[in-house]
Short mmCIF file of C-alpha atoms and ligand atoms in Angstrom, two decimals:
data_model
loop_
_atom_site.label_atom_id
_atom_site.label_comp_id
_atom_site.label_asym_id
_atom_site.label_seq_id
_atom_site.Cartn_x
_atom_site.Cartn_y
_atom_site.Cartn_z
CA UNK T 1 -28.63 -31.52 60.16
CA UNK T 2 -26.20 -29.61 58.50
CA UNK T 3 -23.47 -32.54 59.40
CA UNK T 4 -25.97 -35.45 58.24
CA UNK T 5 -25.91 -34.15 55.04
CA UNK T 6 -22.11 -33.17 54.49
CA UNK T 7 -22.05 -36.95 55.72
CA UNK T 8 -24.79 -38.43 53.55
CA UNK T 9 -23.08 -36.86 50.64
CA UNK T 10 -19.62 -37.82 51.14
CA UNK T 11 -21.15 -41.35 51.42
CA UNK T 12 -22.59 -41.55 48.23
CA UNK T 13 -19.05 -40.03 47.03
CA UNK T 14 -20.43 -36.43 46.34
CA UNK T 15 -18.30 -33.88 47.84
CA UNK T 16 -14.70 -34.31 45.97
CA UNK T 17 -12.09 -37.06 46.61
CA UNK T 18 -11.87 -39.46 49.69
CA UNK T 19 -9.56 -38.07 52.49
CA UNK T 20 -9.33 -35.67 55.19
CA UNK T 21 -9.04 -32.02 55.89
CA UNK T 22 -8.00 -31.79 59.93
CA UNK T 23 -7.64 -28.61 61.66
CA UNK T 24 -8.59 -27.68 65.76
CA UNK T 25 -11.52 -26.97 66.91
CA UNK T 26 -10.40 -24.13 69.65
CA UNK T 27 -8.09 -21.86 69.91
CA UNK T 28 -7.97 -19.37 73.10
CA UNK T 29 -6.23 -16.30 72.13
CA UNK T 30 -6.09 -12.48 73.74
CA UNK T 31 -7.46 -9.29 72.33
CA UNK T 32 -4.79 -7.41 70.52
CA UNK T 33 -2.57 -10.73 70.09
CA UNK T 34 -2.52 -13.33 67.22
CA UNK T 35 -3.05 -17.36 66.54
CA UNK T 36 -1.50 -19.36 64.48
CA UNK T 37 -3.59 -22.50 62.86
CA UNK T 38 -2.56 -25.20 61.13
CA UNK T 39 -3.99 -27.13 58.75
CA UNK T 40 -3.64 -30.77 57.34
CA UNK T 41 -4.79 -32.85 54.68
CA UNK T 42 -4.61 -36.29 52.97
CA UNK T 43 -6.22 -36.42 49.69
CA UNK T 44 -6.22 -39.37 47.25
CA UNK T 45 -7.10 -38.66 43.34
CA UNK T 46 -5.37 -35.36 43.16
CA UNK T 47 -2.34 -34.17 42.48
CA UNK T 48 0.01 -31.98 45.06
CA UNK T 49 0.72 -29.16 42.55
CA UNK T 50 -3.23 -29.10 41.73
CA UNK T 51 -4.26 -28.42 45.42
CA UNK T 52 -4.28 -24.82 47.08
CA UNK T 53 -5.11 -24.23 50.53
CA UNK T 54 -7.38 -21.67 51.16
CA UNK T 55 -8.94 -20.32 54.14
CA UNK T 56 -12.55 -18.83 55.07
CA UNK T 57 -14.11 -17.60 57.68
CA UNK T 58 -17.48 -18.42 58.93
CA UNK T 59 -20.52 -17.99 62.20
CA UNK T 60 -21.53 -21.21 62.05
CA UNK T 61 -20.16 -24.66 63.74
CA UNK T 62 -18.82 -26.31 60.17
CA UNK T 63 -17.39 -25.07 57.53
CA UNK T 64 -19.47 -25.54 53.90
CA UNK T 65 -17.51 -25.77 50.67
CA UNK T 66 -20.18 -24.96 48.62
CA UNK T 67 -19.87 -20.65 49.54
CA UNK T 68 -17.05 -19.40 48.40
CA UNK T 69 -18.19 -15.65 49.20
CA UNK T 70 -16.80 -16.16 52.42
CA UNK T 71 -13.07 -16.64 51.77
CA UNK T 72 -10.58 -14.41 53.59
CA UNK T 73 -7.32 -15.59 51.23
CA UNK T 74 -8.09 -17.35 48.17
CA UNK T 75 -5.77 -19.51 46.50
CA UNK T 76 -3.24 -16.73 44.67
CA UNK T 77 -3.14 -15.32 48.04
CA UNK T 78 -5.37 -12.26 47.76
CA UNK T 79 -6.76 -10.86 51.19
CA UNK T 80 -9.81 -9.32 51.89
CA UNK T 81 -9.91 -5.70 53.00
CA UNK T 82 -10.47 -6.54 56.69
CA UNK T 83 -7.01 -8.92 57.06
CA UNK T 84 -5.20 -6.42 55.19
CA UNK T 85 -1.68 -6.20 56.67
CA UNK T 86 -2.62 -8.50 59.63
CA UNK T 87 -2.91 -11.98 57.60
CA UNK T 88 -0.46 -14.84 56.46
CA UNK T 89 0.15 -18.01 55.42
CA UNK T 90 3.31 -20.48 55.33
CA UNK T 91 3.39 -23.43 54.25
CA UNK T 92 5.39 -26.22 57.29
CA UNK T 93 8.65 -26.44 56.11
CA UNK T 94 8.96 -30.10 57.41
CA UNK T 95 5.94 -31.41 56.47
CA UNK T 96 4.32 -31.75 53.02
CA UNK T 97 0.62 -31.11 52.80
CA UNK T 98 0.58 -28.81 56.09
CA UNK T 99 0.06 -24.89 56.33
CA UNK T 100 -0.49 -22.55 58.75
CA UNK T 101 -2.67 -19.12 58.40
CA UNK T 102 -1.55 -16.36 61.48
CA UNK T 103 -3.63 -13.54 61.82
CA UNK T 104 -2.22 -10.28 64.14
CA UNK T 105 -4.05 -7.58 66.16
CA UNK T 106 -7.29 -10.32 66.92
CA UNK T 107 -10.51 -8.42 67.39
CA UNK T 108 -13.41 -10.50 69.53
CA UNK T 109 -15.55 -8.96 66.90
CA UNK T 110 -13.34 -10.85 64.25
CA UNK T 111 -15.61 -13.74 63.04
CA UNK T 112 -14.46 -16.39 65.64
CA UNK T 113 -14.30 -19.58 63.00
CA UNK T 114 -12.10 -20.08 60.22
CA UNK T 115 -12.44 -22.54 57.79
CA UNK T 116 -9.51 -24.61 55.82
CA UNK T 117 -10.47 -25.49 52.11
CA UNK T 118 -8.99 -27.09 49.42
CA UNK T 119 -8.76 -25.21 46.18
CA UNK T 120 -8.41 -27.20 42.94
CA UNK T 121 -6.08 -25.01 40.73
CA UNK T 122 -7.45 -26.79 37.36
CA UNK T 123 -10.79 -26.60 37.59
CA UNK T 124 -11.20 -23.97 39.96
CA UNK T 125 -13.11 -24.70 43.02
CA UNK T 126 -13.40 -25.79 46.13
CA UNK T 127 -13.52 -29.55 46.71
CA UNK T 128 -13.26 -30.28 50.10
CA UNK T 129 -12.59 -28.90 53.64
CA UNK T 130 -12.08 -29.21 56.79
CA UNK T 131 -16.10 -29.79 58.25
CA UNK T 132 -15.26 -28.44 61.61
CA UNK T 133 -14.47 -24.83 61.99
CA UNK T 134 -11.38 -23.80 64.12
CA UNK T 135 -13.39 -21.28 67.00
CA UNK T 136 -11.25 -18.09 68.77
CA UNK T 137 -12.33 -18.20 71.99
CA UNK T 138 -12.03 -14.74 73.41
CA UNK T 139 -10.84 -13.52 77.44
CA UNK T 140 -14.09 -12.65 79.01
CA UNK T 141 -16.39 -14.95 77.47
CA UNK T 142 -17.67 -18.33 78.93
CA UNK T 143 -16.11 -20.92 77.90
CA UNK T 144 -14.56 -24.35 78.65
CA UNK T 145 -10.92 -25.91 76.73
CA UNK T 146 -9.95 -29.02 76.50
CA UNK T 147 -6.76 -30.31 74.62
CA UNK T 148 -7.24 -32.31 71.75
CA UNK T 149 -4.50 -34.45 72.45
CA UNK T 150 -3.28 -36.61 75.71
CA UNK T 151 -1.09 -39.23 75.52
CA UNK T 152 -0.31 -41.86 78.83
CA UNK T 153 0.64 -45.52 79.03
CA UNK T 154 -0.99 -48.28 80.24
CA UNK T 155 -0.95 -49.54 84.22
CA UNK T 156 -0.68 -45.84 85.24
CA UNK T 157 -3.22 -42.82 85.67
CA UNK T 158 -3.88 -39.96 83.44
CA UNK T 159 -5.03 -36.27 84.09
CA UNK T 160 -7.47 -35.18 80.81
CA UNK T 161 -7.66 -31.29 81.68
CA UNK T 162 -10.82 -28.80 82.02
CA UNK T 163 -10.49 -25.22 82.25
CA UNK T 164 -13.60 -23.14 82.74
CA UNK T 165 -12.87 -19.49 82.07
CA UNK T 166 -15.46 -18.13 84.50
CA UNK T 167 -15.45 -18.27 88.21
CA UNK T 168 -14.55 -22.33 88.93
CA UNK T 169 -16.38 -21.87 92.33
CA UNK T 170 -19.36 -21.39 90.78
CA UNK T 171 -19.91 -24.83 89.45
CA UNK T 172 -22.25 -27.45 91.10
CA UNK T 173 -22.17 -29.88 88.64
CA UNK T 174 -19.53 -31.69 86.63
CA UNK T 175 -20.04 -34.49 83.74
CA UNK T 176 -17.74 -35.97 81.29
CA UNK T 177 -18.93 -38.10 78.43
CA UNK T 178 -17.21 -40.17 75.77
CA UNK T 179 -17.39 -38.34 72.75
CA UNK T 180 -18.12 -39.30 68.81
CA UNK T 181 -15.00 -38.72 66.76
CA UNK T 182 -16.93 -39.25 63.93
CA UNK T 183 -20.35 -36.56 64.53
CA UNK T 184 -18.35 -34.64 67.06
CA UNK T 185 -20.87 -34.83 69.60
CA UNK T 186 -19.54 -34.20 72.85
CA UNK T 187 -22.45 -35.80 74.74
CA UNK T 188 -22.52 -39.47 72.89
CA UNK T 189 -22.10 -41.45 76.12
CA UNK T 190 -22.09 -40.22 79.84
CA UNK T 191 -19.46 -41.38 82.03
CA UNK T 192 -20.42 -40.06 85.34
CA UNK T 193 -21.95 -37.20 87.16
CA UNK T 194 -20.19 -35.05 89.90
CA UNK T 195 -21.23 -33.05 92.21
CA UNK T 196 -18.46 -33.31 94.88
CA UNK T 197 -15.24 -35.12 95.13
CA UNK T 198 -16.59 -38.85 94.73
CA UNK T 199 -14.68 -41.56 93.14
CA UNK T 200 -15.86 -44.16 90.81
CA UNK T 201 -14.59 -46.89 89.62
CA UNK T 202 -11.65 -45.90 88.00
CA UNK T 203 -12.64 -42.33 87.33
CA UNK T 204 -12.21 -39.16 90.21
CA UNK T 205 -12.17 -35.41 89.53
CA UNK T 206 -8.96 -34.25 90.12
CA UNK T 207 -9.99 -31.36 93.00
CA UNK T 208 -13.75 -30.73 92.68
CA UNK T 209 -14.40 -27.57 92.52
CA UNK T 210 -10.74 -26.04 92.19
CA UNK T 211 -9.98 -28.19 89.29
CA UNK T 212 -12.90 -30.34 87.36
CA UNK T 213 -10.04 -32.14 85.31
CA UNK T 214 -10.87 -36.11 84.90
CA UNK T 215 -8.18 -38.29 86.63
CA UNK T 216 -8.55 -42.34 85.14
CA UNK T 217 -6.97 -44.97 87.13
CA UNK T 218 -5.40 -47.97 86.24
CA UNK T 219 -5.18 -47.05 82.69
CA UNK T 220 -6.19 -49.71 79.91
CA UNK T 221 -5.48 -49.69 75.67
CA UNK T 222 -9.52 -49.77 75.59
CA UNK T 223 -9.40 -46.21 77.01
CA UNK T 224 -7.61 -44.84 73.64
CA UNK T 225 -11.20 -42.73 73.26
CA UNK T 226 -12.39 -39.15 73.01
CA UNK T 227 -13.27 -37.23 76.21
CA UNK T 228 -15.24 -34.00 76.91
CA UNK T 229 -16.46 -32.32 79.69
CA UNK T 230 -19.80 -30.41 80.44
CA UNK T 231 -20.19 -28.19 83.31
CA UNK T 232 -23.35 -26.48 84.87
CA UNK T 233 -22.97 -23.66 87.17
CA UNK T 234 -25.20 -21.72 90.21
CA UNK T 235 -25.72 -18.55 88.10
CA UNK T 236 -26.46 -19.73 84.61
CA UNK T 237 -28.28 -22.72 85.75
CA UNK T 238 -27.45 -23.90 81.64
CA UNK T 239 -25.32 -26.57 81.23
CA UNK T 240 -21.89 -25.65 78.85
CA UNK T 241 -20.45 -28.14 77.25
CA UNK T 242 -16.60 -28.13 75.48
CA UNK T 243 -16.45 -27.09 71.79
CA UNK T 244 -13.14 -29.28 71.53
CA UNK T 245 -13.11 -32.65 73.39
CA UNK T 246 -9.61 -34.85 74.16
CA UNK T 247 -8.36 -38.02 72.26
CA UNK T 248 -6.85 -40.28 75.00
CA UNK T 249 -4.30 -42.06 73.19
CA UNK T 250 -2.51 -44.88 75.36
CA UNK T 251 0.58 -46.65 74.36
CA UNK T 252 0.96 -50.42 76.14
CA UNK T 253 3.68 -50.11 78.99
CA UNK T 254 6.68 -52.11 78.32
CA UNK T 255 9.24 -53.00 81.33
CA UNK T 256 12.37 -52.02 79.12
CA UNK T 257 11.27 -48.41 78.88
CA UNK T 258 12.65 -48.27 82.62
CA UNK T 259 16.47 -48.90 80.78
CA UNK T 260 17.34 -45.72 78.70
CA UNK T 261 18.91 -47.10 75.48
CA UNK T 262 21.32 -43.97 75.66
CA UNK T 263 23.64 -42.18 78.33
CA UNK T 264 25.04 -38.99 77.87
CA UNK T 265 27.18 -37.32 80.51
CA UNK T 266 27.97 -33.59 80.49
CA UNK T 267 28.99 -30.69 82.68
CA UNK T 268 26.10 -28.01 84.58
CA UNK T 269 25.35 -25.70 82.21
CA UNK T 270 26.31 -26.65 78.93
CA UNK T 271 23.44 -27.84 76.25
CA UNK T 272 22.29 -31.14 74.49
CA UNK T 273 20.97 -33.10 72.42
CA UNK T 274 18.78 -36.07 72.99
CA UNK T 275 17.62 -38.72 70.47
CA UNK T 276 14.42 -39.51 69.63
CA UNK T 277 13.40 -41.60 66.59
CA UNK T 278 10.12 -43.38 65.68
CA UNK T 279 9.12 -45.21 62.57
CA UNK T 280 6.15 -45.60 60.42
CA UNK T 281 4.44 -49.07 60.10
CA UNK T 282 5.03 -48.99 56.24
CA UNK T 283 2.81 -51.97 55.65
CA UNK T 284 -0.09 -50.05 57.16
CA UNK T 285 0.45 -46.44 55.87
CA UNK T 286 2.70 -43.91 54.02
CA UNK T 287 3.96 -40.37 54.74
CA UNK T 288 1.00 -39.07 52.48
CA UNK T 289 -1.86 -40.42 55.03
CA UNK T 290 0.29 -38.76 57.90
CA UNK T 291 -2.02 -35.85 58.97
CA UNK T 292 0.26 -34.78 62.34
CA UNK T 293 3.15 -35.84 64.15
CA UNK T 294 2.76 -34.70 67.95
CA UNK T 295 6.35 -35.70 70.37
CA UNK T 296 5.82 -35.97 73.96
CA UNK T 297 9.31 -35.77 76.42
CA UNK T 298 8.94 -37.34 79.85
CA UNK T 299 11.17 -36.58 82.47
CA UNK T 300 12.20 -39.39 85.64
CA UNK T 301 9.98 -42.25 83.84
CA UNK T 302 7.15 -42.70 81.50
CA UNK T 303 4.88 -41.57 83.75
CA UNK T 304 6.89 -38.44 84.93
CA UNK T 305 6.51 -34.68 84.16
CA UNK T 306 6.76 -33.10 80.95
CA UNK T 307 10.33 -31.84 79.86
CA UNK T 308 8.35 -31.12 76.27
CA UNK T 309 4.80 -31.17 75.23
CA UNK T 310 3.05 -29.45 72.01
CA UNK T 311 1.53 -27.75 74.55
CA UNK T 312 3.72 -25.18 76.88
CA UNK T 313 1.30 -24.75 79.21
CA UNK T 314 1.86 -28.17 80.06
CA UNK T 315 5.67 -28.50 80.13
CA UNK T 316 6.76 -29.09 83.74
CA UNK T 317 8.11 -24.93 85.02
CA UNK T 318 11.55 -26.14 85.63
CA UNK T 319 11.46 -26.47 81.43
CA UNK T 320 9.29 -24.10 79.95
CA UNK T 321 11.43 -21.65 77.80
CA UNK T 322 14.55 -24.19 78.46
CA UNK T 323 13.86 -27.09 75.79
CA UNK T 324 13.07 -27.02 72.58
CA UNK T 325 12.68 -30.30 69.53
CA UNK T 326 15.00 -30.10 66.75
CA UNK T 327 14.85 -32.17 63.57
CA UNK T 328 11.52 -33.20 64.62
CA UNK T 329 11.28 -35.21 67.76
CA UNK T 330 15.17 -35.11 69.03
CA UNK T 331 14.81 -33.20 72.81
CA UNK T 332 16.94 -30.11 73.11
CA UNK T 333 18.27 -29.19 76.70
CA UNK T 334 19.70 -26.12 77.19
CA UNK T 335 21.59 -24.88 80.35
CA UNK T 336 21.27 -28.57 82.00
CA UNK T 337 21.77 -28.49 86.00
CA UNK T 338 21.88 -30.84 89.04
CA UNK T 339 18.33 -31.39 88.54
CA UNK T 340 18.62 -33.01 85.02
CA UNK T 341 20.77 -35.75 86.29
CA UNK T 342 17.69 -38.36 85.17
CA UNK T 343 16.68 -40.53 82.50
CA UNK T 344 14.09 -38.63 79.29
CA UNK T 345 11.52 -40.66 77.76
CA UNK T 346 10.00 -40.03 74.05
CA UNK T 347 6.82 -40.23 72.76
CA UNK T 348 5.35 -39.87 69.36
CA UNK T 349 1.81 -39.57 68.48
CA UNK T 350 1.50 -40.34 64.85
CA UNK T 351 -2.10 -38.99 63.19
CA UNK T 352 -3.23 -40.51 60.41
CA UNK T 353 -5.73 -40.68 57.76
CA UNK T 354 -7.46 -43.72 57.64
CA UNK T 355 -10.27 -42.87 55.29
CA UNK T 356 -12.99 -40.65 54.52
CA UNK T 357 -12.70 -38.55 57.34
CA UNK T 358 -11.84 -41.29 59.35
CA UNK T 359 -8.85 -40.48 62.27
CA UNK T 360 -6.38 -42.85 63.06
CA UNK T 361 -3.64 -41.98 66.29
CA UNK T 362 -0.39 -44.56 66.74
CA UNK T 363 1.42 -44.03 69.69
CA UNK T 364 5.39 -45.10 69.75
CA UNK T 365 8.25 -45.15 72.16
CA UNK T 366 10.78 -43.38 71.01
CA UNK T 367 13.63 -44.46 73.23
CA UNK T 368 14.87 -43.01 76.47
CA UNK T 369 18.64 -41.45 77.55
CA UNK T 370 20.07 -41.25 80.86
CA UNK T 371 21.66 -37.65 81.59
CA UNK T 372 24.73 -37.50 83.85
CA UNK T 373 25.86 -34.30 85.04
CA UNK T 374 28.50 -33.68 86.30
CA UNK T 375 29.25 -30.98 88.61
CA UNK T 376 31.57 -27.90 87.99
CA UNK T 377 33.60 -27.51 90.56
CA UNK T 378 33.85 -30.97 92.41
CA UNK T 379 36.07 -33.14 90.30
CA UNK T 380 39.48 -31.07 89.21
CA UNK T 381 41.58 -34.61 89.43
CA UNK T 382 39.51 -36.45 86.31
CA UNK T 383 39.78 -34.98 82.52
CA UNK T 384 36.97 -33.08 81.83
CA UNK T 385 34.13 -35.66 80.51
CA UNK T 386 32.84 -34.31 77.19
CA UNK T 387 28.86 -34.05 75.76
CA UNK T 388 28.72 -35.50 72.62
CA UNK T 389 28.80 -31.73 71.40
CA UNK T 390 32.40 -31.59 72.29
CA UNK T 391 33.07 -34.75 70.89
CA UNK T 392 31.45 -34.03 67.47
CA UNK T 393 33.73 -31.19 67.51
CA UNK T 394 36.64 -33.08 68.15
CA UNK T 395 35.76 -35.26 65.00
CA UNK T 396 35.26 -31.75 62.98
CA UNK T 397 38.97 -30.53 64.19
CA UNK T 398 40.45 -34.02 63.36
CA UNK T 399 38.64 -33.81 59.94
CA UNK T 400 39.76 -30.60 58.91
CA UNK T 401 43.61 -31.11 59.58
CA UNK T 402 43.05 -34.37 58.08
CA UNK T 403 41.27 -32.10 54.62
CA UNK T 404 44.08 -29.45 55.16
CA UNK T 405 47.44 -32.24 55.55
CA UNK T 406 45.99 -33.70 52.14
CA UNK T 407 45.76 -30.80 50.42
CA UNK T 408 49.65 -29.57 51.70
CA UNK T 409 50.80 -32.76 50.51
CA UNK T 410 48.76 -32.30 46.70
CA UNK T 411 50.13 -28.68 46.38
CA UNK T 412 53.59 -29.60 47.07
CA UNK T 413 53.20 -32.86 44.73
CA UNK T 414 51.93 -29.95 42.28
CA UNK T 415 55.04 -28.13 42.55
CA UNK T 416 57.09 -31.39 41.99
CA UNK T 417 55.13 -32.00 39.09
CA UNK T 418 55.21 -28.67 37.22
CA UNK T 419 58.92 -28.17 38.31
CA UNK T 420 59.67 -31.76 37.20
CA UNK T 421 57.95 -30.80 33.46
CA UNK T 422 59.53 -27.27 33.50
CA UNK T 423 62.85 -28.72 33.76
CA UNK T 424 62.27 -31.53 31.10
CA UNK T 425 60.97 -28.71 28.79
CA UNK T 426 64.33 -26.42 29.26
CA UNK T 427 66.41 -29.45 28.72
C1 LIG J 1 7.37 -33.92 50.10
O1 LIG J 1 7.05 -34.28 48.77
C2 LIG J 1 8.17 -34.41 47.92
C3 LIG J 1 7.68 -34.65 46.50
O2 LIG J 1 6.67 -35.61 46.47
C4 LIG J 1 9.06 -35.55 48.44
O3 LIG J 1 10.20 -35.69 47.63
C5 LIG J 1 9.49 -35.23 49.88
O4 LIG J 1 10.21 -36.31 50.42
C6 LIG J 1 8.28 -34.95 50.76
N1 LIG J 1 8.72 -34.46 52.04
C7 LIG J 1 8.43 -35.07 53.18
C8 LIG J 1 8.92 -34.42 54.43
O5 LIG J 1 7.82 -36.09 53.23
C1 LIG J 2 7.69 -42.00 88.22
O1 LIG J 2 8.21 -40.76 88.68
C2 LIG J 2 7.39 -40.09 89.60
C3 LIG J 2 8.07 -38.78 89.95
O2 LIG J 2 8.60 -38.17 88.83
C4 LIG J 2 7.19 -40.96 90.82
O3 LIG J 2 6.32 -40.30 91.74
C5 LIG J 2 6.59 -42.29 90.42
O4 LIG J 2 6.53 -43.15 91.55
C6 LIG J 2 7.44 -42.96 89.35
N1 LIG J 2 6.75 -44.15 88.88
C7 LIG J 2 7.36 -45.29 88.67
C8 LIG J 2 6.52 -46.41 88.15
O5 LIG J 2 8.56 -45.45 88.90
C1 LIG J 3 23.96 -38.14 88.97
O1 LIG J 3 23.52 -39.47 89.15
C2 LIG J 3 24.56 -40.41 89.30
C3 LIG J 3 23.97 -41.80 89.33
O2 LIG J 3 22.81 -41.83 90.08
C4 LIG J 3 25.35 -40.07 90.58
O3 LIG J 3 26.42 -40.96 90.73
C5 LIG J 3 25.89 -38.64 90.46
O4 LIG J 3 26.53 -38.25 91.66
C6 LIG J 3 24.76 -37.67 90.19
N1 LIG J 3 25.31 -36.35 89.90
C7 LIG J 3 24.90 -35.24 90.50
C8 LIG J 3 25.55 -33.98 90.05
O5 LIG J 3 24.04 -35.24 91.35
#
């Protein structure tokens, strides 16, 4: 109900400017231990320096801009009594429009959904936010997570995880439906019932009941939709259904993503660098509708492992802690071995506004490089081969004797100079 008429409203053009407030709509987090949520917006008929983000916290499923009571930091960055100490915000450093709120020491009896709203500093109130409330789901409690994000390509298969936080043997019943980006209902259109390991079509469970994830075969573009899973189980007999369903996005497999663009050879256990670069279609959209920029690393091909994904729970073990992205999407290795002697593969998931409230994902190859290792010990006859680390500093050392030879040469021209004048002036 509630929805229906945040929607009706923005339809007739009621509730503040045209754009969109985005924010997740789960977080699992520990007692005692924090969470970090960002925030994103695209707003059209403001200005930057007019708009505060400000965050509230709320029991029910969406947020409402009209109560302001509710507001945990408000837009000068006062917070209430119970966040004292345990509360802040930063604004992404990379990434205009975007800011994060962490809060410390979580409590389960915290009020499990925050709220991001946008403050107008001139007039002084809130104008829009983000509808759907970010939920802290708690250890203990029953619950199912999805991710909001999975990326694959075409031709292949793709895993879209469920995790039930109660005993998984205790299910009977498995169904995942296509969900409505738009209402966020989870149960818009049923794909199929399970109640053991069956197989149709294209769609299987990946180990009913160990693991009720939903494995698609034969991927297609057309499956670029929104997944979420409901579960019913022997002892609660109720059926639970996922607070935060999946956006499948699919990029269309291309033969030349089997040839890396880039190789890059290097010695066991040194670091690197890998380049990743995407661009947006500027005839379509501008930085200002971007909402999110998620990069995906495959390792082997495009179907492989992850060597980096947003994430870490899903990074493949032999990379977790051991890679990291710097200046946005480039992959960094660190402590390569025998086992990295492969080719990487980049993907980036651009999210976009595309209207009022309206969610827009373009998926792009970002180019693949071909890692050769070489071993420590094995080859003592050949000069050692150098990572382009070795090689930028090589162009550093060259550069500064270069700087320094010029500057030896204008000091003793200085001298020649000033001795030259100091003699004409004695004569
Ligand atoms: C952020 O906004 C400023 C001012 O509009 C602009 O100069 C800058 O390029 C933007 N930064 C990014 C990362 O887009
Ligand atoms: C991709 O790599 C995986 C192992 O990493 C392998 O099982 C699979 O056959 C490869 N697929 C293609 C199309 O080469
Ligand atoms: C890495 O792969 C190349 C090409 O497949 C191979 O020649 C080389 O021996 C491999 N290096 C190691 C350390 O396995």
């Amino acid at each position: 109900m509630r929805l229906f008429i945040v929607i009706s409203l923005s339809f007739l053009g009621i509730t503040g400017s045209p754009g969109c407030v985005h924010q997740m709509t789960t977080r699992t987090v520990q007692s005692g231990g924090s969470v970090t949520i960002p925030c994103s917006y695209s707003i059209s008929g403001k200005r930057d320096e007019d708009v505060r983000v400000i965050w509230g916290e709320t029991d029910q499923e969406y947020c409402s801009s009209a109560t302001a009571e509710d507001t945990i930091i408000s837009h000068s960055g006062n917070v209430i009594e119970k966040y004292k100490g345990r509360l802040y915000r930063e604004k992404d450093p990379n990434r205009n429009r975007t800011e994060y709120i962490t809060i410390t020491r979580l409590e389960p009896t915290d009020v499990p959904r925050f709220c991001c709203q946008l403050y107008d500093i001139r007039y002084g109130h809130i104008f829009e936010d983000s509808r759907l409330a970010t939920l802290l789901q708690f250890p203990g409690t029953e619950y199912i997570t999805q991710l909001d994000e999975v990326m694959a390509a075409s031709g292949g298969e793709v895993i879209i995880p469920c995790y039930y936080s109660k005993d998984i043997s205790d299910i009977t019943n498995v169904t995942w439906y296509f969900a409505d980006r738009e209402t966020n209902d989870c149960t818009h259109t049923r794909i199929q019932e399970w109640s053991n390991t069956h197989q149709y079509d294209r769609y299987s469970l990946v180990n009913f009941t160990q693991d009720v994830s939903l494995r698609i075969h034969k991927l297609h573009v057309n499956d670029e939709r929104s997944y979420c899973c409901v579960i019913s189980t022997s002892t609660t007999r109720a059926t639970l259904k996922s607070e935060q369903f999946t956006r499948l996005v699919v990029a269309e497999y291309q033969s030349s993503w089997n040839q890396p663009t880039n190789n890059i050879t290097l010695q066991e256990g040194h670091s690197v660098t890998l380049p990743c670069s995407y661009t947006l279609p500027s005839d379509q959209y501008t930085e200002r509708d971007v909402l999110r920029v998620n990069v995906y690393w495959r390792v082997g091909n495009v179907t492989g492992p992850y060597a980096y994904h947003p994430y870490q729970k899903m990074v493949h073990s032999t990379y977790r802690h051991r890679t990291s992205i710097t200046e946005m999407t480039n992959l960094m290795i660190m402590n390569v071995t025998k086992a990295d002697n492969t080719s990487f593969h980049c993907f980036v998931v651009v999210k976009r506004c595309a209207g009022d409230y309206q969610y827009d994902d373009d998926i792009q190859y970002g180019g693949g490089t071909r890692l050769i290792i070489k071993e420590y010990f094995t080859e003592p006859s050949e000069p050692p081969q150098m990572s382009s680390f070795g090689q930028e500093a090589l162009v550093l050392a060259a550069y500064v004797a270069v700087k320094f030879f010029i500057a030896v040469i204008l000091v003793v021209l200085g001298c020649v100079y000033g001795r030259a004048k100091n003699t004409k002036r004695s004569t």
